[in-house]
Coordinates of C-alpha atoms in Angstrom, one line a residue:
Chain A
M9 CA 108.8 107.7 110.1
V10 CA 110.6 108.7 107.2
A11 CA 111.6 111.9 108.9
R12 CA 113.6 109.7 111.7
L13 CA 115.4 108.0 109.1
K14 CA 116.6 109.8 107.4
Q15 CA 117.7 111.6 110.5
H16 CA 119.5 108.8 110.9
Y17 CA 120.3 106.9 107.2
G18 CA 120.1 111.6 105.9
Q19 CA 123.0 110.4 103.3
A20 CA 121.9 106.3 102.3
I21 CA 118.8 108.3 101.6
R22 CA 118.1 109.6 97.8
E23 CA 114.8 110.4 97.2
A24 CA 111.0 109.5 100.1
S25 CA 108.0 109.6 97.8
S26 CA 104.2 108.8 98.0
Y27 CA 102.2 108.3 95.1
L28 CA 99.1 107.8 94.8
G29 CA 99.1 107.4 98.3
Q30 CA 101.9 104.7 98.5
N31 CA 104.6 105.7 100.6
Y32 CA 108.7 104.6 98.8
L33 CA 111.8 105.2 99.5
I34 CA 114.8 105.0 97.7
V35 CA 118.0 104.4 98.6
D36 CA 121.3 103.4 98.3
R37 CA 122.3 99.7 97.3
S38 CA 125.4 99.7 100.2
E39 CA 122.2 100.3 102.8
G40 CA 119.7 98.5 102.1
L41 CA 120.1 95.9 104.2
N42 CA 120.8 98.1 107.5
L43 CA 118.1 100.1 106.4
L44 CA 115.6 96.6 105.9
Q45 CA 117.1 96.0 109.1
E46 CA 115.8 99.5 110.9
L47 CA 113.2 98.8 109.1
R48 CA 111.9 95.3 110.0
D49 CA 113.1 96.2 114.1
R50 CA 112.6 99.1 114.7
E51 CA 109.6 100.5 112.2
Q52 CA 107.8 97.3 113.4
F53 CA 107.6 96.2 109.5
D54 CA 107.3 92.2 109.7
Y55 CA 106.0 91.1 107.0
L56 CA 108.3 91.4 103.6
V57 CA 105.4 91.0 100.9
D58 CA 107.8 90.8 98.0
V59 CA 111.2 91.2 96.2
T60 CA 110.8 92.2 92.0
A61 CA 112.4 94.1 89.8
L62 CA 112.6 96.5 86.6
H63 CA 115.4 97.5 84.4
Y64 CA 116.1 100.1 82.2
P65 CA 118.7 99.6 78.9
Q66 CA 118.3 103.5 79.1
R67 CA 119.7 104.3 82.3
E68 CA 123.6 104.9 84.1
Q69 CA 122.2 102.0 86.6
Q70 CA 119.8 99.2 84.4
F71 CA 118.6 97.8 87.4
E72 CA 116.4 99.2 90.2
V73 CA 115.2 96.6 93.4
V74 CA 112.2 96.6 94.9
W75 CA 111.7 95.1 98.3
I76 CA 107.6 95.7 99.6
L77 CA 106.8 95.1 103.2
Y78 CA 103.9 95.6 105.3
S79 CA 102.9 95.7 109.1
F80 CA 101.0 93.9 110.6
P81 CA 100.4 96.4 113.1
R82 CA 100.4 98.8 111.8
N83 CA 98.6 97.6 108.6
E84 CA 100.9 99.6 106.5
R85 CA 103.4 98.7 103.0
I86 CA 106.3 100.6 102.3
R87 CA 108.2 100.3 98.9
V88 CA 112.1 100.0 99.2
K89 CA 113.8 100.6 96.3
A90 CA 117.7 100.6 95.6
L91 CA 119.4 101.2 91.9
I92 CA 121.4 99.4 90.7
S93 CA 124.1 98.9 87.7
E94 CA 125.0 95.5 85.3
N95 CA 127.9 94.0 87.6
E96 CA 127.0 95.6 91.2
N97 CA 125.4 92.3 93.6
A98 CA 121.2 93.6 94.8
P99 CA 122.4 92.1 99.6
S100 CA 120.0 89.6 100.0
V101 CA 117.2 89.9 102.8
T102 CA 117.0 86.5 103.7
T103 CA 119.1 86.8 107.4
L104 CA 115.6 88.9 107.8
W105 CA 113.7 87.3 106.2
S106 CA 113.0 83.5 105.2
A107 CA 110.5 84.0 102.7
A108 CA 113.0 86.2 100.3
N109 CA 114.8 83.3 99.3
W110 CA 112.8 82.2 96.2
L111 CA 111.7 85.5 95.5
E112 CA 115.3 86.4 95.9
R113 CA 116.0 83.1 92.5
E114 CA 113.4 84.0 90.7
V115 CA 114.4 87.6 90.1
F116 CA 117.6 86.0 89.6
D117 CA 116.2 84.0 87.1
M118 CA 113.9 86.8 85.3
F119 CA 116.7 90.0 85.7
G120 CA 120.5 87.9 86.0
I121 CA 120.8 90.3 89.2
L122 CA 123.2 88.5 92.1
F123 CA 122.5 88.1 95.4
E124 CA 125.2 88.5 98.0
G125 CA 125.1 86.3 100.7
H126 CA 121.6 84.6 99.7
P127 CA 122.5 80.4 100.5
D128 CA 121.3 78.5 97.4
M129 CA 121.8 81.2 94.3
R130 CA 120.7 79.5 91.3
R131 CA 117.4 79.5 88.9
I132 CA 114.0 79.0 89.9
L133 CA 111.8 78.5 87.2
L134 CA 113.9 78.4 84.4
P135 CA 115.8 75.6 84.2
E136 CA 120.2 75.1 85.1
G137 CA 121.7 75.4 81.7
W138 CA 119.4 77.7 79.7
K139 CA 121.1 81.1 78.9
G140 CA 120.1 84.5 79.6
H141 CA 117.2 86.9 81.6
P142 CA 113.6 87.4 80.3
L143 CA 112.6 90.1 82.4
R144 CA 115.4 91.8 80.4
K145 CA 114.2 94.3 78.4
D146 CA 116.5 93.1 75.6
Y147 CA 114.9 89.9 75.7
G148 CA 113.0 88.9 72.6
I149 CA 109.5 88.4 73.7
I150 CA 109.5 84.9 71.8
Q151 CA 113.0 84.4 72.1
Q152 CA 114.1 81.0 73.3
D153 CA 117.5 79.0 74.7
Q154 CA 117.0 77.2 70.9
E155 CA 120.4 75.5 72.5
W156 CA 118.8 74.0 74.7
V157 CA 115.5 72.8 73.7
Q158 CA 117.5 71.6 70.8
A159 CA 119.9 69.3 73.3
N160 CA 117.0 68.3 75.8
L161 CA 113.8 68.1 74.5
G162 CA 114.4 66.9 70.9
I163 CA 113.0 69.4 69.2
E164 CA 113.7 71.4 67.1
S165 CA 112.6 74.9 67.8
G166 CA 110.7 75.4 71.1
Q167 CA 107.9 77.8 68.9
Chain B
M29 CA 109.3 32.0 120.2
S30 CA 110.5 30.3 117.7
N31 CA 109.9 31.3 114.0
P32 CA 107.0 30.4 112.9
P33 CA 108.0 28.2 109.1
N34 CA 106.4 29.7 106.6
T35 CA 107.2 33.2 106.9
L36 CA 111.0 34.7 106.2
A37 CA 109.6 37.5 108.5
P38 CA 112.4 37.8 111.3
S39 CA 111.2 37.3 114.9
H40 CA 111.8 38.3 118.2
Q41 CA 114.7 36.3 119.3
D42 CA 116.2 37.0 115.9
L43 CA 116.6 40.3 116.0
S44 CA 117.7 40.8 119.7
G45 CA 120.6 39.0 119.0
H46 CA 123.6 40.7 117.4
D47 CA 122.5 40.6 113.8
Q48 CA 121.1 43.8 112.7
T49 CA 121.0 43.8 109.6
F50 CA 117.2 44.2 109.5
L51 CA 117.2 47.5 111.7
D52 CA 119.6 49.4 110.3
T53 CA 118.2 52.8 107.9
N54 CA 120.2 53.9 104.5
E55 CA 119.3 57.9 103.7
L56 CA 117.2 57.3 100.5
V57 CA 116.4 60.2 98.4
L58 CA 113.1 59.5 97.0
N59 CA 111.4 61.5 93.9
M60 CA 107.7 62.7 94.2
G61 CA 106.4 64.1 91.0
P62 CA 106.2 65.8 88.6
Q63 CA 103.5 63.7 87.3
H64 CA 102.1 62.7 90.9
P65 CA 98.7 62.9 91.1
S66 CA 99.3 63.3 95.0
T67 CA 100.6 66.6 93.5
H68 CA 97.8 69.0 92.4
G69 CA 99.3 70.1 89.1
V70 CA 103.6 69.6 87.5
L71 CA 104.6 69.7 91.4
R72 CA 108.2 67.7 91.4
V73 CA 109.7 67.3 95.2
V74 CA 112.6 65.1 95.9
L75 CA 112.7 64.2 99.9
K76 CA 115.8 63.6 101.6
L77 CA 113.6 60.1 103.6
D78 CA 115.3 58.1 106.4
G79 CA 113.1 54.8 106.3
E80 CA 109.9 56.7 106.3
K81 CA 111.5 60.1 107.8
V82 CA 111.8 63.5 106.0
L83 CA 114.7 64.6 105.9
G84 CA 115.1 67.3 104.5
T85 CA 113.2 68.6 100.7
E86 CA 113.2 70.0 97.5
C87 CA 111.9 72.1 95.0
I88 CA 111.6 71.8 92.2
I89 CA 109.1 73.8 89.7
G90 CA 108.2 76.1 86.2
Y91 CA 107.4 73.2 84.7
L92 CA 104.2 74.6 83.6
H93 CA 106.3 78.1 82.9
R94 CA 104.6 80.7 80.5
G95 CA 106.3 84.9 81.0
V96 CA 103.4 86.2 82.2
E97 CA 104.6 88.9 83.2
K98 CA 107.6 89.2 79.6
I99 CA 103.9 88.9 77.9
A100 CA 102.0 92.0 79.6
E101 CA 104.9 93.7 78.6
H102 CA 103.7 93.2 75.1
R103 CA 99.8 93.6 76.3
T104 CA 97.6 96.5 76.6
Y105 CA 96.1 96.9 79.3
A106 CA 92.8 95.4 78.5
M107 CA 94.0 92.2 76.1
F108 CA 96.7 91.3 79.7
N109 CA 93.3 91.0 81.2
P110 CA 92.3 87.9 80.5
Y111 CA 95.2 86.3 80.7
V112 CA 95.5 87.1 84.3
D113 CA 92.6 84.0 85.1
R114 CA 95.3 81.1 83.2
M115 CA 97.8 82.1 86.7
D116 CA 95.8 80.1 89.4
Y117 CA 92.0 78.9 87.2
V118 CA 90.5 78.1 90.0
A119 CA 90.3 81.3 91.3
A120 CA 90.0 82.8 87.9
V121 CA 87.9 85.6 89.0
S122 CA 90.2 87.3 92.6
N123 CA 92.7 87.3 90.1
G124 CA 90.6 89.7 87.4
L125 CA 89.7 91.6 90.0
G126 CA 92.9 92.2 91.3
Y127 CA 94.0 93.7 88.4
C128 CA 91.6 95.7 87.4
E129 CA 91.8 96.7 90.8
A130 CA 95.1 97.4 91.1
V131 CA 95.2 99.3 87.1
E132 CA 91.5 101.3 87.7
K133 CA 93.8 102.3 91.5
L134 CA 96.4 103.5 87.8
L135 CA 94.2 105.5 86.5
N136 CA 92.8 106.6 89.0
V137 CA 89.5 105.9 87.8
E138 CA 86.8 103.9 90.3
A139 CA 84.1 101.6 90.1
P140 CA 80.7 101.9 89.8
P141 CA 78.7 100.6 93.5
R142 CA 77.2 98.2 91.4
A143 CA 80.1 96.9 89.9
R144 CA 81.7 96.4 93.0
Y145 CA 78.9 94.7 94.4
V146 CA 78.0 92.1 91.9
R147 CA 82.2 92.3 91.9
V148 CA 82.5 91.0 95.5
I149 CA 79.1 88.1 94.9
L150 CA 81.1 86.8 92.4
T151 CA 84.7 86.9 94.2
E152 CA 82.8 84.9 96.9
L153 CA 81.4 82.3 94.3
N154 CA 84.5 81.0 93.8
R155 CA 86.2 81.2 96.8
L156 CA 83.4 78.6 97.7
A157 CA 84.9 76.9 94.9
S158 CA 88.6 76.6 95.6
H159 CA 87.1 75.9 98.7
M160 CA 85.0 73.0 97.4
L161 CA 88.0 71.9 94.8
W162 CA 89.7 72.2 98.3
L163 CA 88.3 70.2 100.5
G164 CA 87.9 67.2 97.8
T165 CA 90.9 66.7 96.2
H166 CA 92.3 66.8 99.4
A167 CA 90.3 64.8 101.6
L168 CA 90.9 62.6 98.6
D169 CA 94.9 62.1 98.6
I170 CA 94.5 61.6 102.1
G171 CA 92.0 58.6 101.5
A172 CA 88.3 60.1 101.4
I173 CA 86.8 59.5 98.2
T174 CA 83.2 60.5 99.1
P175 CA 83.7 64.4 99.9
L176 CA 85.4 64.9 96.2
F177 CA 81.2 64.2 95.4
Y178 CA 79.6 65.6 97.2
T179 CA 82.0 69.5 96.5
F180 CA 81.6 68.8 93.1
R181 CA 78.6 68.3 92.6
D182 CA 78.8 71.5 94.7
R183 CA 80.6 73.5 92.6
E184 CA 78.9 72.5 90.1
E185 CA 76.2 75.1 91.0
V186 CA 78.9 78.0 91.3
L187 CA 79.7 76.9 87.7
K188 CA 76.1 77.6 86.0
I189 CA 76.0 81.0 87.9
F190 CA 80.0 81.5 86.1
E191 CA 78.5 79.7 82.7
K192 CA 74.7 82.3 82.4
Y193 CA 76.6 85.3 83.7
C194 CA 80.2 85.8 81.3
G195 CA 79.4 82.3 79.3
A196 CA 83.0 80.7 80.9
R197 CA 83.5 77.6 83.5
L198 CA 86.7 78.3 84.8
T199 CA 88.6 81.2 83.4
T200 CA 86.2 83.6 82.9
H201 CA 87.2 86.7 82.3
A202 CA 84.3 88.4 84.4
F203 CA 85.5 92.0 85.0
R204 CA 86.9 94.8 82.7
I205 CA 88.7 97.4 83.6
G206 CA 86.6 100.4 85.0
G207 CA 84.0 97.3 85.7
C208 CA 82.1 95.0 84.6
L209 CA 81.4 94.1 81.2
Y210 CA 77.6 91.8 81.6
E211 CA 74.4 93.6 83.3
T212 CA 73.4 90.8 85.8
Y213 CA 71.0 88.9 83.7
E214 CA 67.1 88.4 84.2
G215 CA 66.8 86.6 87.3
F216 CA 70.4 86.1 88.3
E217 CA 69.4 87.6 92.3
R218 CA 66.7 84.8 92.5
E219 CA 69.9 82.0 91.6
V220 CA 72.4 83.4 93.9
K221 CA 70.3 83.2 96.5
A222 CA 69.4 79.8 95.6
F223 CA 72.0 78.7 95.5
V224 CA 73.1 79.8 99.3
A225 CA 69.9 78.4 100.4
F226 CA 70.9 74.9 98.5
V227 CA 75.2 74.9 99.8
T228 CA 74.6 75.9 103.5
P229 CA 73.5 72.5 104.6
K230 CA 75.7 70.7 102.1
I231 CA 78.5 72.0 104.5
D232 CA 77.3 70.4 106.6
E233 CA 77.4 67.2 105.2
Y234 CA 80.9 68.1 104.7
E235 CA 81.4 68.2 108.2
E236 CA 79.6 65.5 108.9
L237 CA 82.5 63.4 106.4
L238 CA 85.3 64.1 108.1
T239 CA 85.8 66.9 111.0
T240 CA 85.1 63.7 114.3
N241 CA 86.3 61.5 111.5
R242 CA 89.2 59.0 113.1
I243 CA 91.4 58.3 110.7
W244 CA 91.2 62.2 109.2
V245 CA 91.7 63.5 112.2
E246 CA 94.7 61.5 113.5
R247 CA 95.7 61.6 109.1
T248 CA 95.2 66.0 110.1
K249 CA 95.8 67.0 113.3
G250 CA 99.1 67.7 114.5
V251 CA 100.3 67.2 110.3
G252 CA 102.2 70.1 109.2
V253 CA 102.2 72.0 112.0
I254 CA 104.1 75.8 111.5
S255 CA 103.1 79.0 114.7
G256 CA 102.2 82.2 113.5
K257 CA 105.8 84.0 114.0
D258 CA 107.3 81.5 111.1
C259 CA 104.6 81.6 108.7
I260 CA 105.2 85.3 109.1
D261 CA 109.1 84.9 108.0
L262 CA 107.9 83.0 105.7
G263 CA 105.6 85.1 104.0
V264 CA 102.1 82.7 103.9
T265 CA 99.1 84.5 104.1
G266 CA 95.8 83.7 103.9
P267 CA 94.2 80.5 105.6
L268 CA 97.4 79.0 106.3
L269 CA 98.3 81.9 108.5
R270 CA 95.0 82.4 110.0
A271 CA 94.7 78.9 111.3
S272 CA 97.9 79.9 113.2
G273 CA 96.7 82.0 115.1
V274 CA 97.2 85.4 113.2
K275 CA 93.8 87.2 112.3
W276 CA 94.9 89.2 109.4
D277 CA 92.7 89.3 106.3
L278 CA 93.3 91.7 103.6
R279 CA 89.5 92.4 103.3
K280 CA 89.5 93.6 106.2
A281 CA 92.7 95.0 107.2
Q282 CA 92.2 96.9 103.9
P283 CA 89.5 97.3 102.5
Y284 CA 88.7 97.0 98.6
A285 CA 85.7 95.8 96.5
A286 CA 82.9 96.9 98.7
Y287 CA 84.1 94.4 101.8
S288 CA 83.8 97.0 104.4
E289 CA 79.8 96.9 103.5
F290 CA 79.8 93.1 104.8
D291 CA 79.3 92.0 108.1
F292 CA 82.1 88.7 108.0
E293 CA 84.5 88.1 111.1
I294 CA 87.3 85.9 110.0
P295 CA 87.5 82.2 111.5
T296 CA 90.7 81.5 113.2
R297 CA 92.5 78.6 115.0
E298 CA 95.3 78.1 117.6
N299 CA 97.2 75.3 116.1
G300 CA 98.6 75.5 112.9
D301 CA 98.2 71.5 111.6
T302 CA 96.2 70.7 109.1
Y303 CA 94.0 70.6 111.3
D304 CA 93.4 73.1 112.1
R305 CA 93.5 75.0 107.9
Y306 CA 90.9 72.9 106.9
M307 CA 88.6 73.9 109.7
V308 CA 89.3 77.5 109.1
R309 CA 88.8 76.7 105.0
V310 CA 85.6 75.2 106.3
A311 CA 84.6 78.0 108.5
E312 CA 85.3 81.2 106.0
M313 CA 83.1 79.0 103.7
R314 CA 80.0 80.1 105.8
Q315 CA 81.4 83.4 105.7
S316 CA 81.8 84.2 101.9
L317 CA 78.0 82.5 101.9
R318 CA 76.8 85.8 104.8
I319 CA 78.2 88.0 103.0
I320 CA 77.3 86.9 99.4
S321 CA 73.7 86.9 101.1
Q322 CA 74.0 90.0 101.9
A323 CA 75.3 91.5 98.6
V324 CA 72.4 89.7 96.9
E325 CA 70.4 92.0 98.9
A326 CA 71.3 94.7 98.5
I327 CA 72.9 94.9 95.4
P328 CA 72.7 99.6 93.7
E329 CA 70.8 100.0 91.4
G330 CA 73.4 102.8 88.6
P331 CA 75.1 102.2 85.4
I332 CA 78.0 98.6 86.5
M333 CA 80.3 100.2 84.1
A334 CA 83.0 103.4 84.7
K335 CA 83.6 106.3 82.0
I336 CA 86.3 104.9 81.0
P337 CA 88.8 106.2 78.1
K338 CA 89.0 104.2 74.8
V339 CA 92.3 103.7 75.1
I340 CA 93.7 103.4 78.8
K341 CA 96.7 105.5 78.5
P342 CA 97.4 105.8 82.4
P343 CA 100.0 108.4 84.0
V344 CA 103.9 107.7 84.8
G345 CA 103.8 105.5 87.3
E346 CA 103.5 102.7 89.9
I347 CA 100.9 100.8 91.9
Y348 CA 100.6 98.4 94.2
H349 CA 97.4 96.3 94.8
S350 CA 96.6 92.9 96.6
V351 CA 93.0 91.0 97.7
E352 CA 92.5 88.1 99.6
A353 CA 92.3 85.5 97.4
P354 CA 91.4 82.3 98.3
K355 CA 95.1 81.3 98.7
G356 CA 96.4 83.7 99.9
E357 CA 97.4 87.6 99.6
L358 CA 97.4 87.8 95.7
G359 CA 99.4 91.4 94.6
Y360 CA 99.8 93.2 91.2
F361 CA 102.4 95.8 91.9
I362 CA 102.2 98.0 88.2
V363 CA 104.8 100.3 86.6
S364 CA 102.7 102.2 83.2
D365 CA 106.1 103.9 81.2
G366 CA 102.3 106.6 79.8
S367 CA 102.9 104.4 77.5
T368 CA 99.2 101.4 76.2
Q369 CA 101.4 98.5 77.0
P370 CA 102.3 98.1 81.1
Y371 CA 106.1 98.8 82.0
R372 CA 106.0 96.3 84.2
V373 CA 103.2 94.0 85.7
R374 CA 104.7 91.7 88.9
V375 CA 102.4 88.9 90.3
R376 CA 102.9 88.4 94.9
P377 CA 101.5 84.6 93.7
P378 CA 100.0 83.8 96.8
S379 CA 100.5 79.8 96.2
F380 CA 104.6 80.5 95.5
V381 CA 105.1 82.5 98.7
N382 CA 103.2 79.9 100.7
L383 CA 104.9 76.3 98.9
Q384 CA 108.5 77.8 99.8
A385 CA 106.9 76.8 103.4
L386 CA 106.4 73.2 102.3
D387 CA 110.2 72.4 103.9
K388 CA 109.6 74.1 106.8
M389 CA 106.3 72.0 107.3
V390 CA 107.2 68.5 106.6
R391 CA 110.8 68.1 108.0
G392 CA 110.7 65.2 110.8
Q393 CA 107.5 64.1 109.4
M394 CA 106.6 60.8 107.4
V395 CA 106.1 60.2 103.4
A396 CA 102.2 60.0 104.0
D397 CA 102.2 63.3 105.6
V398 CA 104.0 65.1 102.6
V399 CA 101.1 64.1 100.7
A400 CA 99.0 65.2 103.7
V401 CA 100.8 68.6 103.6
I402 CA 100.8 70.1 100.3
G403 CA 96.8 69.2 99.8
T404 CA 96.3 71.7 103.2
L405 CA 98.8 74.4 101.5
D406 CA 96.3 74.8 98.3
I407 CA 98.5 75.9 95.6
V408 CA 97.6 75.5 91.9
L409 CA 100.9 75.1 90.3
G410 CA 99.4 77.3 87.0
E411 CA 100.1 80.0 89.8
V412 CA 103.4 79.2 91.2
D413 CA 105.2 79.4 87.4
R414 CA 103.1 81.7 85.6

């Protein structure tokens, strides 16, 4: 399957590998959506398990967006990753799977990555108006948006 | 027909006239929660209504957000283990199982057979406890108070076994990376067998109360219908998916722990409504009892803990491992950078993903059905918000 995909998207797939028996692909951001569509329509990966991200502040392309797919007919999983820099957007897959809606909102909430084509790109777990994206590595573990806490909760500090 | 003198209510005559003011409807926005008993925690739903009919919903979540995934990055692998119990706190054992197995895979160790059997027994007991709690509260939401007393009485027996095994009733922290910390206590097998014998007829009792109860059937049949195709599109898993006709259970599809060694079935139903989800969960409780009685007869001898290093330092790499929690697919995506702390732990929470289906399930239904559908989704806000 990976060979076939490589034939189609030769340049776009930067790396196809497997670790502990789990396959993953690293693809170009611009080809992400097409490749995921291909996986869904031609390779029967019909279930979007999860969308998440990783932050590597020391890298040039700081973020890794990860899509985990599962195929009911094949009983198989695959992970697709795209590397994204600070000012770039990730492609939204809400047109392919409705499940992506909240999952992408959570990634935006936690990492500040914007998804292009998402119908409702706003925070989901943290309140509107909160400053900062907590799952970035430069966000401290006890850090809070004190301004928001003081203005909205009427207490000096959330700690 | 003239108006009876003592009432303000309009008569048929009044209404058939030109004055339609009594029949005009306005769109109304109704706030439900976060402090509302039927939302099972701190879920807030904003409903857009046309009279009694639901036009749309919006879920506002995050009230219970504790930053579990952030905490994981600042704890060692073993230290993070008790935190996972606090996500889906009514099924803490399943959470721990998924996490421990994921880290074991990263470390390339396997729990010994004895530990895997004990894990299956405790996880299935927990599934029973979780389904019992769901059934009691769900029935209470719809107006039947008796099932709550029945299920909580029987759930207590599960919690007693947990308490005797590991000292805790709810957030058990029963498993450790590499196996189980505790040996089974004296008389564990006997008590589990006695529990199975005790609870098997009790499930028939629940069914006697509800399955053919006219009020229950009217309130649940055809309510919150979702098709198998929509379930897959929305990523909905667990009993919800199975009640919509998709026969998929991770315990069978990708067996973990010792599930491949037991004989059990995956109950499914076709209609995907609230009634079918009830039937699937009740059938699942019976299958859990079947697994427990097979496992408890055949617990292998041997060590209960694998040999694992004192300092857990998995090699650089990543793993996605998921288990069939009572709510659906619970996955852990763990990235290791070779240090003692995980670089990233992502939890794929079944409740969060399943809750997204609420809008699809209640559109066009009545306000009262929203309560039934929230109940049937079986969400735990600790897991939705993490």
